[in-house]
Amino acid sequence: MFWLSLLFFAVAIFIGLQINWQFASMILLYGLVSMAYSHPGIRIKKYPWSSWFIAGFFQGYFTLAMAYVGLSDLTWASVLKPHVIIPGMLTSMMLWGSYPLTQVYQHGEDSKRGDKTLSLKIGIKGTFYFSNLWFILTGIAFIWYFISKNQQEIIWVYLGAMAPIILFFLLWFSFVRTNPEKYANYSWAMGMNTISALFLNAFFIYYFFENTQILQVFGN
């Protein structure tokens, strides 16, 4: 599997070169960071704050920047433009809030492996308080962004998409406060991931259509 993964990695870089070398180098960098995250010799995962920041940064801002460069055949310089940095950092903020929640059911395994994840460091309840803070900050940041773009009407759509996610989180948190060991489990964590993916993807698809002319291509 290791060699197969390296083969696919090489294929991905080769395909990226068909766009331009800058995009291919972004794929290379993302892949190397991903490997370093779990590689026994480096294992970024064992450093709680560094792993939290790097995972959120690369899965959020850097992934958005890669998509922007790849779709538009641009260069590295374009990732430093405000219209890329701001949405990218908003995406990272969401991940900095949700990422620790994916670790709450792995404390036993992480401890045995010597991985000092952020969730393990601050505890199960601490993880929920930490994520709650980041969700609040992210919501404020998104609202500021929509206001700065003069898109106040989108705020209500965004809040509507976030409502089921926050309700699920608060329900899960209420159970965790009563019995952390029982309810900080895989099923609840994956439930949080699923509901977040459904409603946030629906919102961003809607936002994309509202801010592009793509529907005109189909005669709408």
Coordinates of N, CA and C in Angstrom, one line a residue:
M1 N 0.8 -1.2 0.0 CA 0.0 0.0 0.0 C 0.9 1.3 0.0
F2 N 2.0 1.2 0.7 CA 2.9 2.4 0.8 C 3.4 2.7 -0.6
W3 N 3.9 1.7 -1.4 CA 4.4 2.0 -2.7 C 3.2 2.4 -3.7
L4 N 2.1 1.8 -3.5 CA 0.9 2.2 -4.3 C 0.5 3.7 -4.1
S5 N 0.6 4.1 -2.8 CA 0.3 5.5 -2.5 C 1.3 6.4 -3.1
L6 N 2.6 6.0 -3.1 CA 3.6 6.9 -3.8 C 3.4 6.9 -5.3
L7 N 2.9 5.8 -5.8 CA 2.6 5.8 -7.3 C 1.5 6.8 -7.6
F8 N 0.4 6.8 -6.8 CA -0.7 7.7 -7.1 C -0.2 9.1 -6.8
F9 N 0.7 9.3 -5.9 CA 1.2 10.7 -5.6 C 1.9 11.2 -6.8
A10 N 2.8 10.3 -7.4 CA 3.5 10.7 -8.6 C 2.6 11.0 -9.7
V11 N 1.6 10.2 -9.9 CA 0.6 10.4 -11.0 C -0.1 11.8 -10.8
A12 N -0.5 12.1 -9.5 CA -1.1 13.4 -9.2 C -0.2 14.6 -9.6
I13 N 1.1 14.5 -9.3 CA 2.0 15.5 -9.6 C 2.1 15.7 -11.1
F14 N 2.2 14.5 -11.8 CA 2.3 14.5 -13.3 C 1.1 15.2 -13.9
I15 N -0.1 14.9 -13.4 CA -1.3 15.5 -13.9 C -1.3 17.0 -13.6
G16 N -0.8 17.3 -12.4 CA -0.8 18.8 -12.1 C 0.1 19.5 -13.0
L17 N 1.2 18.9 -13.5 CA 2.1 19.5 -14.5 C 1.4 19.9 -15.8
Q18 N 0.3 19.2 -16.1 CA -0.4 19.5 -17.3 C -1.1 20.8 -17.2
I19 N -1.3 21.3 -16.0 CA -1.8 22.7 -15.8 C -0.7 23.7 -15.7
N20 N 0.2 23.6 -14.8 CA 1.4 24.3 -14.7 C 2.3 23.8 -13.6
W21 N 3.6 24.2 -13.6 CA 4.5 23.6 -12.6 C 4.2 24.2 -11.2
Q22 N 3.6 25.4 -11.1 CA 3.2 25.9 -9.8 C 2.2 25.1 -9.1
F23 N 1.2 24.7 -9.9 CA 0.1 23.8 -9.3 C 0.7 22.5 -8.9
A24 N 1.6 21.9 -9.7 CA 2.2 20.6 -9.4 C 3.0 20.7 -8.1
S25 N 3.7 21.9 -8.0 CA 4.5 22.0 -6.8 C 3.7 22.2 -5.5
M26 N 2.5 22.7 -5.7 CA 1.5 22.8 -4.6 C 1.1 21.4 -4.2
I27 N 0.8 20.6 -5.2 CA 0.4 19.2 -4.9 C 1.6 18.5 -4.1
L28 N 2.8 18.7 -4.6 CA 4.0 18.1 -4.0 C 4.1 18.6 -2.5
L29 N 4.0 19.9 -2.3 CA 4.1 20.4 -0.9 C 3.0 19.8 0.0
Y30 N 1.7 19.8 -0.5 CA 0.6 19.3 0.3 C 0.9 17.8 0.6
G31 N 1.3 17.0 -0.4 CA 1.6 15.6 -0.1 C 2.7 15.4 0.9
L32 N 3.8 16.2 0.8 CA 4.9 16.0 1.8 C 4.5 16.4 3.2
V33 N 3.7 17.4 3.3 CA 3.2 17.8 4.7 C 2.3 16.7 5.2
S34 N 1.4 16.1 4.3 CA 0.5 15.0 4.7 C 1.3 13.8 5.2
M35 N 2.4 13.5 4.5 CA 3.2 12.4 4.9 C 3.9 12.7 6.2
A36 N 4.4 13.9 6.4 CA 5.1 14.3 7.6 C 4.2 14.2 8.8
Y37 N 2.9 14.4 8.5 CA 2.0 14.4 9.6 C 1.9 13.1 10.4
S38 N 2.1 12.0 9.6 CA 2.0 10.6 10.2 C 3.3 9.8 10.1
H39 N 4.3 10.3 9.4 CA 5.6 9.6 9.3 C 6.3 9.4 10.7
P40 N 6.7 8.2 11.0 CA 7.3 7.9 12.3 C 8.5 8.8 12.6
G41 N 9.2 9.2 11.6 CA 10.4 10.0 11.8 C 10.2 11.4 12.1
I42 N 9.0 11.9 11.7 CA 8.6 13.3 11.9 C 7.4 13.4 12.8
R43 N 6.3 12.8 12.3 CA 5.0 12.7 13.0 C 4.6 14.0 13.7
I44 N 4.2 14.9 12.8 CA 3.7 16.2 13.3 C 2.5 16.0 14.2
K45 N 1.8 14.9 14.1 CA 0.6 14.6 14.9 C 0.9 14.6 16.4
K46 N 2.2 14.3 16.8 CA 2.5 14.2 18.2 C 2.7 15.5 18.9
Y47 N 2.6 16.6 18.1 CA 2.8 17.9 18.6 C 1.4 18.6 18.6
P48 N 0.7 18.8 19.7 CA -0.7 19.2 19.7 C -1.0 20.5 19.0
W49 N -0.3 21.5 19.3 CA -0.7 22.8 18.7 C -0.2 22.9 17.3
S50 N 1.0 22.4 17.0 CA 1.5 22.4 15.6 C 0.6 21.6 14.7
S51 N 0.2 20.4 15.1 CA -0.6 19.6 14.2 C -2.0 20.2 14.0
W52 N -2.5 20.8 15.0 CA -3.8 21.5 14.9 C -3.7 22.6 13.9
F53 N -2.7 23.4 14.0 CA -2.6 24.6 13.1 C -2.3 24.1 11.7
I54 N -1.4 23.2 11.5 CA -1.0 22.7 10.2 C -2.1 22.0 9.5
A55 N -2.9 21.1 10.2 CA -4.0 20.5 9.6 C -5.1 21.5 9.1
G56 N -5.4 22.4 9.9 CA -6.4 23.4 9.6 C -6.0 24.3 8.5
F57 N -4.7 24.7 8.5 CA -4.1 25.6 7.4 C -4.1 24.9 6.1
F58 N -3.6 23.7 6.0 CA -3.4 23.0 4.7 C -4.8 22.5 4.2
Q59 N -5.6 22.0 5.1 CA -6.9 21.5 4.6 C -7.9 22.6 4.3
G60 N -7.6 23.8 4.8 CA -8.5 24.9 4.6 C -7.9 25.9 3.6
Y61 N -7.2 26.9 4.0 CA -6.6 27.9 3.1 C -5.8 27.3 2.0
F62 N -4.9 26.4 2.2 CA -4.0 26.0 1.2 C -4.8 25.2 0.1
T63 N -5.7 24.4 0.6 CA -6.6 23.6 -0.4 C -7.4 24.5 -1.3
L64 N -8.0 25.6 -0.7 CA -8.7 26.5 -1.5 C -7.8 27.2 -2.5
A65 N -6.6 27.6 -2.0 CA -5.7 28.3 -2.9 C -5.2 27.4 -4.0
M66 N -5.0 26.1 -3.7 CA -4.7 25.1 -4.8 C -5.8 25.0 -5.8
A67 N -7.0 25.0 -5.4 CA -8.1 24.9 -6.3 C -8.2 26.1 -7.2
Y68 N -8.0 27.3 -6.6 CA -8.0 28.5 -7.3 C -6.9 28.6 -8.4
V69 N -5.7 28.2 -8.0 CA -4.6 28.2 -8.9 C -4.8 27.2 -10.1
G70 N -5.3 26.0 -9.7 CA -5.5 24.9 -10.7 C -6.6 25.2 -11.7
L71 N -7.7 25.7 -11.2 CA -8.8 26.0 -12.1 C -8.6 27.2 -13.0
S72 N -7.8 28.1 -12.6 CA -7.5 29.3 -13.4 C -6.2 29.4 -14.0
D73 N -5.4 28.3 -13.9 CA -4.0 28.2 -14.5 C -3.2 29.5 -14.0
L74 N -3.1 29.7 -12.7 CA -2.4 30.8 -12.2 C -1.1 30.4 -11.5
T75 N -0.5 31.3 -10.8 CA 0.8 31.1 -10.2 C 0.8 31.2 -8.7
W76 N 1.9 30.9 -8.1 CA 2.0 31.0 -6.6 C 1.6 32.4 -6.1
A77 N 2.0 33.4 -6.9 CA 1.7 34.8 -6.4 C 0.2 35.1 -6.2
S78 N -0.7 34.3 -6.9 CA -2.1 34.6 -6.7 C -2.6 34.1 -5.4
V79 N -1.9 33.2 -4.7 CA -2.4 32.8 -3.4 C -2.3 33.8 -2.3
L80 N -1.6 34.9 -2.6 CA -1.4 36.0 -1.6 C -2.3 37.1 -1.9
K81 N -3.2 37.0 -2.8 CA -4.2 38.0 -3.1 C -5.3 38.0 -2.0
P82 N -5.8 39.2 -1.6 CA -6.8 39.2 -0.5 C -8.0 38.4 -0.8
H83 N -8.4 38.3 -2.1 CA -9.7 37.6 -2.4 C -9.4 36.0 -2.3
V84 N -8.2 35.6 -2.1 CA -7.9 34.2 -1.9 C -7.6 34.0 -0.4
I85 N -6.8 34.9 0.2 CA -6.4 34.8 1.6 C -7.7 34.8 2.5
I86 N -8.6 35.7 2.3 CA -9.7 35.9 3.3 C -10.6 34.7 3.3
P87 N -11.1 34.2 2.1 CA -12.0 33.0 2.1 C -11.2 31.8 2.6
G88 N -9.9 31.7 2.2 CA -9.1 30.6 2.6 C -9.0 30.5 4.1
M89 N -8.7 31.7 4.8 CA -8.6 31.7 6.2 C -9.9 31.4 6.9
L90 N -11.0 31.9 6.3 CA -12.3 31.5 6.9 C -12.5 30.0 6.9
T91 N -12.1 29.4 5.8 CA -12.2 27.9 5.7 C -11.3 27.3 6.8
S92 N -10.1 27.8 7.0 CA -9.2 27.2 8.0 C -9.8 27.4 9.4
M93 N -10.5 28.5 9.6 CA -11.1 28.8 10.9 C -12.1 27.7 11.2
M94 N -12.9 27.4 10.2 CA -13.9 26.3 10.4 C -13.3 25.0 10.8
L95 N -12.1 24.7 10.2 CA -11.4 23.4 10.5 C -10.7 23.5 11.8
W96 N -10.2 24.6 12.2 CA -9.6 24.7 13.5 C -10.6 24.5 14.6
G97 N -11.9 24.8 14.3 CA -12.9 24.5 15.3 C -13.4 23.1 15.3
S98 N -13.5 22.5 14.1 CA -14.1 21.1 14.0 C -13.0 20.0 14.1
Y99 N -11.8 20.3 13.7 CA -10.8 19.3 13.7 C -10.5 18.6 15.1
P100 N -10.4 19.3 16.2 CA -10.2 18.6 17.5 C -11.4 17.7 17.8
L101 N -12.6 18.0 17.3 CA -13.7 17.1 17.7 C -13.5 15.7 17.0
T102 N -12.7 15.6 16.0 CA -12.5 14.3 15.4 C -11.5 13.4 16.2
Q103 N -10.9 14.0 17.2 CA -9.9 13.3 18.0 C -10.4 12.9 19.4
V104 N -11.7 13.3 19.7 CA -12.1 13.0 21.1 C -12.3 11.5 21.4
Y105 N -12.6 10.7 20.4 CA -12.8 9.3 20.6 C -11.5 8.5 20.5
Q106 N -10.4 9.1 20.2 CA -9.1 8.4 19.9 C -8.1 8.6 21.0
H107 N -8.5 9.1 22.2 CA -7.6 9.4 23.3 C -6.8 8.2 23.7
G108 N -7.4 7.0 23.8 CA -6.7 5.8 24.2 C -5.7 5.4 23.2
E109 N -6.0 5.3 21.9 CA -5.1 5.0 20.9 C -3.9 6.0 20.8
D110 N -4.3 7.3 20.8 CA -3.3 8.3 20.6 C -2.3 8.3 21.8
S111 N -2.8 8.0 23.0 CA -1.9 8.0 24.1 C -0.9 6.8 24.0
K112 N -1.4 5.6 23.6 CA -0.6 4.5 23.4 C 0.5 4.7 22.4
R113 N 0.2 5.5 21.3 CA 1.2 5.7 20.2 C 2.1 6.9 20.6
G114 N 1.8 7.6 21.7 CA 2.6 8.7 22.0 C 2.2 10.0 21.3
D115 N 1.1 10.0 20.6 CA 0.6 11.2 19.9 C -0.1 12.1 20.9
K116 N 0.5 13.3 21.2 CA -0.1 14.2 22.1 C -1.0 15.2 21.3
T117 N -2.2 14.7 20.9 CA -3.1 15.5 20.1 C -3.6 16.7 20.9
L118 N -4.2 17.7 20.3 CA -4.7 18.8 21.0 C -5.9 18.4 21.9
S119 N -6.7 17.5 21.4 CA -7.9 17.0 22.2 C -7.4 16.3 23.4
L120 N -6.3 15.5 23.3 CA -5.8 14.7 24.4 C -5.2 15.7 25.4
K121 N -4.6 16.8 24.9 CA -3.9 17.7 25.8 C -4.9 18.5 26.7
I122 N -6.0 18.9 26.0 CA -7.0 19.8 26.8 C -8.2 19.0 27.3
G123 N -8.2 17.7 27.0 CA -9.3 16.9 27.6 C -10.6 16.9 26.7
I124 N -11.5 16.0 27.0 CA -12.7 15.9 26.2 C -13.6 17.1 26.3
K125 N -13.9 17.5 27.5 CA -14.7 18.7 27.7 C -14.0 19.9 27.3
G126 N -12.7 20.0 27.5 CA -11.9 21.1 27.0 C -12.0 21.3 25.5
T127 N -12.0 20.1 24.8 CA -12.1 20.1 23.4 C -13.4 20.8 22.9
F128 N -14.5 20.5 23.6 CA -15.8 21.0 23.2 C -15.9 22.5 23.5
Y129 N -15.3 22.9 24.6 CA -15.3 24.4 24.9 C -14.4 25.1 23.9
F130 N -13.3 24.5 23.5 CA -12.4 25.1 22.5 C -13.0 25.2 21.2
S131 N -13.7 24.1 20.7 CA -14.4 24.1 19.4 C -15.5 25.1 19.4
N132 N -16.2 25.2 20.5 CA -17.3 26.2 20.6 C -16.8 27.6 20.5
L133 N -15.7 27.9 21.0 CA -15.1 29.2 20.9 C -14.8 29.5 19.4
W134 N -14.2 28.5 18.8 CA -13.8 28.7 17.4 C -15.0 28.8 16.4
F135 N -16.1 28.1 16.8 CA -17.3 28.2 16.0 C -17.9 29.6 16.1
I136 N -17.8 30.2 17.3 CA -18.3 31.6 17.5 C -17.5 32.6 16.7
L137 N -16.1 32.4 16.8 CA -15.2 33.3 16.1 C -15.4 33.2 14.6
T138 N -15.6 32.0 14.1 CA -15.8 31.7 12.7 C -17.1 32.3 12.2
G139 N -18.2 32.2 13.0 CA -19.5 32.8 12.6 C -19.3 34.3 12.5
I140 N -18.7 34.9 13.5 CA -18.5 36.4 13.4 C -17.7 36.8 12.2
A141 N -16.6 36.0 11.9 CA -15.8 36.3 10.7 C -16.6 36.2 9.4
F142 N -17.4 35.2 9.3 CA -18.2 35.0 8.1 C -19.2 36.2 7.9
I143 N -19.8 36.5 9.0 CA -20.8 37.6 8.9 C -20.1 38.9 8.5
W144 N -18.9 39.2 9.1 CA -18.1 40.3 8.7 C -17.8 40.3 7.2
Y145 N -17.4 39.1 6.7 CA -17.1 39.0 5.3 C -18.3 39.3 4.4
F146 N -19.4 38.8 4.8 CA -20.6 39.0 3.9 C -21.0 40.5 4.0
I147 N -20.9 41.1 5.1 CA -21.2 42.6 5.2 C -20.2 43.4 4.4
S148 N -18.9 43.0 4.4 CA -17.9 43.7 3.7 C -18.1 43.6 2.2
K149 N -18.8 42.5 1.8 CA -19.1 42.3 0.4 C -20.5 42.8 0.0
N150 N -21.1 43.5 1.0 CA -22.5 44.0 0.8 C -23.4 42.9 0.4
Q151 N -23.3 41.8 1.1 CA -24.2 40.6 0.9 C -24.9 40.2 2.1
Q152 N -25.6 41.2 2.7 CA -26.3 41.0 4.0 C -27.3 39.9 3.9
E153 N -28.0 39.8 2.7 CA -29.0 38.8 2.6 C -28.5 37.3 2.7
I154 N -27.2 37.2 2.4 CA -26.6 35.8 2.5 C -26.4 35.4 4.0
I155 N -26.3 36.4 4.8 CA -26.1 36.1 6.3 C -27.1 35.1 6.8
W156 N -28.4 35.4 6.4 CA -29.5 34.5 6.9 C -29.4 33.1 6.3
V157 N -29.0 33.0 5.0 CA -28.8 31.7 4.4 C -27.7 30.9 5.2
Y158 N -26.6 31.7 5.5 CA -25.5 31.1 6.2 C -25.9 30.6 7.6
L159 N -26.6 31.5 8.3 CA -27.1 31.1 9.6 C -28.1 29.9 9.6
G160 N -28.9 29.9 8.5 CA -29.8 28.8 8.4 C -29.1 27.5 8.1
A161 N -28.0 27.5 7.4 CA -27.2 26.3 7.1 C -26.5 25.9 8.4
M162 N -26.0 26.9 9.2 CA -25.3 26.5 10.4 C -26.2 26.0 11.5
A163 N -27.5 26.4 11.5 CA -28.4 26.1 12.6 C -28.4 24.6 13.0
P164 N -28.6 23.7 12.0 CA -28.6 22.3 12.3 C -27.3 21.8 12.8
I165 N -26.2 22.3 12.3 CA -24.9 21.9 12.8 C -24.6 22.3 14.2
I166 N -25.0 23.5 14.6 CA -24.8 24.0 16.0 C -25.8 23.3 16.9
L167 N -27.0 23.0 16.5 CA -27.9 22.2 17.3 C -27.4 20.8 17.6
F168 N -26.8 20.2 16.6 CA -26.2 18.8 16.7 C -25.1 18.9 17.7
F169 N -24.2 19.9 17.5 CA -23.0 20.1 18.4 C -23.5 20.3 19.9
L170 N -24.5 21.2 20.1 CA -24.9 21.4 21.4 C -25.6 20.2 22.1
L171 N -26.3 19.4 21.3 CA -26.9 18.2 21.8 C -25.8 17.2 22.2
W172 N -24.9 17.1 21.3 CA -23.7 16.2 21.6 C -23.0 16.6 22.8
F173 N -22.7 17.9 22.9 CA -22.0 18.5 24.1 C -22.8 18.2 25.4
S174 N -24.1 18.3 25.3 CA -24.9 18.1 26.5 C -24.8 16.7 27.0
F175 N -24.7 15.7 26.1 CA -24.5 14.3 26.5 C -23.1 14.1 27.0
V176 N -22.1 14.8 26.4 CA -20.7 14.6 26.8 C -20.5 15.1 28.2
R177 N -21.2 16.2 28.5 CA -21.0 16.8 29.9 C -21.5 15.8 31.0
T178 N -22.5 15.0 30.6 CA -22.9 14.0 31.6 C -22.1 12.8 31.7
N179 N -21.6 12.4 30.5 CA -20.8 11.1 30.5 C -19.8 11.2 29.3
P180 N -18.6 11.8 29.5 CA -17.7 12.0 28.5 C -17.2 10.7 27.8
E181 N -16.9 9.7 28.6 CA -16.3 8.5 28.1 C -17.4 7.7 27.2
K182 N -18.6 7.9 27.5 CA -19.7 7.2 26.8 C -20.0 7.9 25.5
Y183 N -20.1 9.2 25.5 CA -20.6 9.9 24.3 C -19.6 10.5 23.4
A184 N -18.4 10.6 23.9 CA -17.3 11.1 23.0 C -16.8 9.9 22.2
N185 N -17.6 9.5 21.2 CA -17.3 8.3 20.5 C -17.3 8.5 19.0
Y186 N -17.0 7.5 18.3 CA -16.9 7.6 16.8 C -18.2 7.9 16.1
S187 N -19.3 7.3 16.6 CA -20.6 7.6 15.9 C -21.0 9.0 16.0
W188 N -20.8 9.6 17.2 CA -21.2 11.0 17.3 C -20.2 11.9 16.5
A189 N -19.0 11.6 16.5 CA -18.0 12.4 15.8 C -18.3 12.4 14.3
M190 N -18.6 11.2 13.8 CA -18.9 11.1 12.3 C -20.2 11.7 12.0
G191 N -21.1 11.6 13.0 CA -22.4 12.3 12.8 C -22.2 13.8 12.6
M192 N -21.3 14.4 13.4 CA -21.0 15.8 13.3 C -20.4 16.1 12.0
N193 N -19.5 15.2 11.5 CA -18.8 15.4 10.2 C -19.9 15.4 9.1
T194 N -20.8 14.4 9.2 CA -21.8 14.2 8.1 C -22.7 15.4 8.0
I195 N -23.3 15.8 9.1 CA -24.2 16.9 9.1 C -23.5 18.2 8.7
S196 N -22.3 18.4 9.1 CA -21.5 19.6 8.7 C -21.3 19.6 7.2
A197 N -20.9 18.5 6.7 CA -20.6 18.4 5.2 C -21.9 18.6 4.4
L198 N -23.0 18.1 4.8 CA -24.2 18.2 4.1 C -24.7 19.7 4.0
F199 N -24.8 20.3 5.1 CA -25.3 21.7 5.2 C -24.3 22.7 4.7
L200 N -23.0 22.6 5.0 CA -22.1 23.6 4.5 C -21.8 23.4 3.0
N201 N -21.8 22.2 2.5 CA -21.6 22.0 1.1 C -22.8 22.6 0.3
A202 N -24.0 22.4 0.9 CA -25.2 23.0 0.3 C -25.2 24.5 0.3
F203 N -24.7 25.0 1.4 CA -24.6 26.5 1.4 C -23.6 27.0 0.4
F204 N -22.4 26.4 0.4 CA -21.3 26.9 -0.5 C -21.7 26.7 -2.0
I205 N -22.4 25.7 -2.3 CA -22.9 25.5 -3.7 C -23.9 26.6 -4.0
Y206 N -24.8 26.9 -3.1 CA -25.8 28.0 -3.3 C -25.0 29.3 -3.5
Y207 N -24.0 29.6 -2.6 CA -23.3 30.8 -2.7 C -22.5 30.9 -4.0
F208 N -22.0 29.8 -4.5 CA -21.3 29.8 -5.7 C -22.2 30.2 -6.9
F209 N -23.4 29.6 -6.9 CA -24.3 30.0 -8.0 C -24.8 31.4 -7.9
E210 N -24.9 31.9 -6.7 CA -25.4 33.3 -6.5 C -24.3 34.3 -6.9
N211 N -23.1 33.9 -6.9 CA -22.0 34.8 -7.2 C -21.2 34.6 -8.5
T212 N -21.8 33.7 -9.3 CA -21.2 33.5 -10.6 C -22.3 33.6 -11.7
Q213 N -21.9 33.6 -12.9 CA -22.9 33.7 -14.0 C -23.1 32.3 -14.7
I214 N -22.7 31.3 -14.0 CA -22.7 29.9 -14.5 C -24.1 29.5 -15.0
L215 N -25.1 29.9 -14.2 CA -26.5 29.5 -14.6 C -26.9 30.0 -16.0
Q216 N -26.3 31.1 -16.4 CA -26.7 31.6 -17.7 C -26.2 30.7 -18.8
V217 N -25.2 29.9 -18.5 CA -24.8 28.9 -19.5 C -25.9 27.9 -19.8
F218 N -26.7 27.6 -18.8 CA -27.8 26.7 -19.0 C -29.1 27.3 -19.3
G219 N -29.0 28.6 -19.6 CA -30.2 29.3 -20.0 C -31.2 29.8 -18.9
N220 N -30.7 29.8 -17.7 CA -31.5 30.2 -16.5 C -31.1 31.7 -16.1

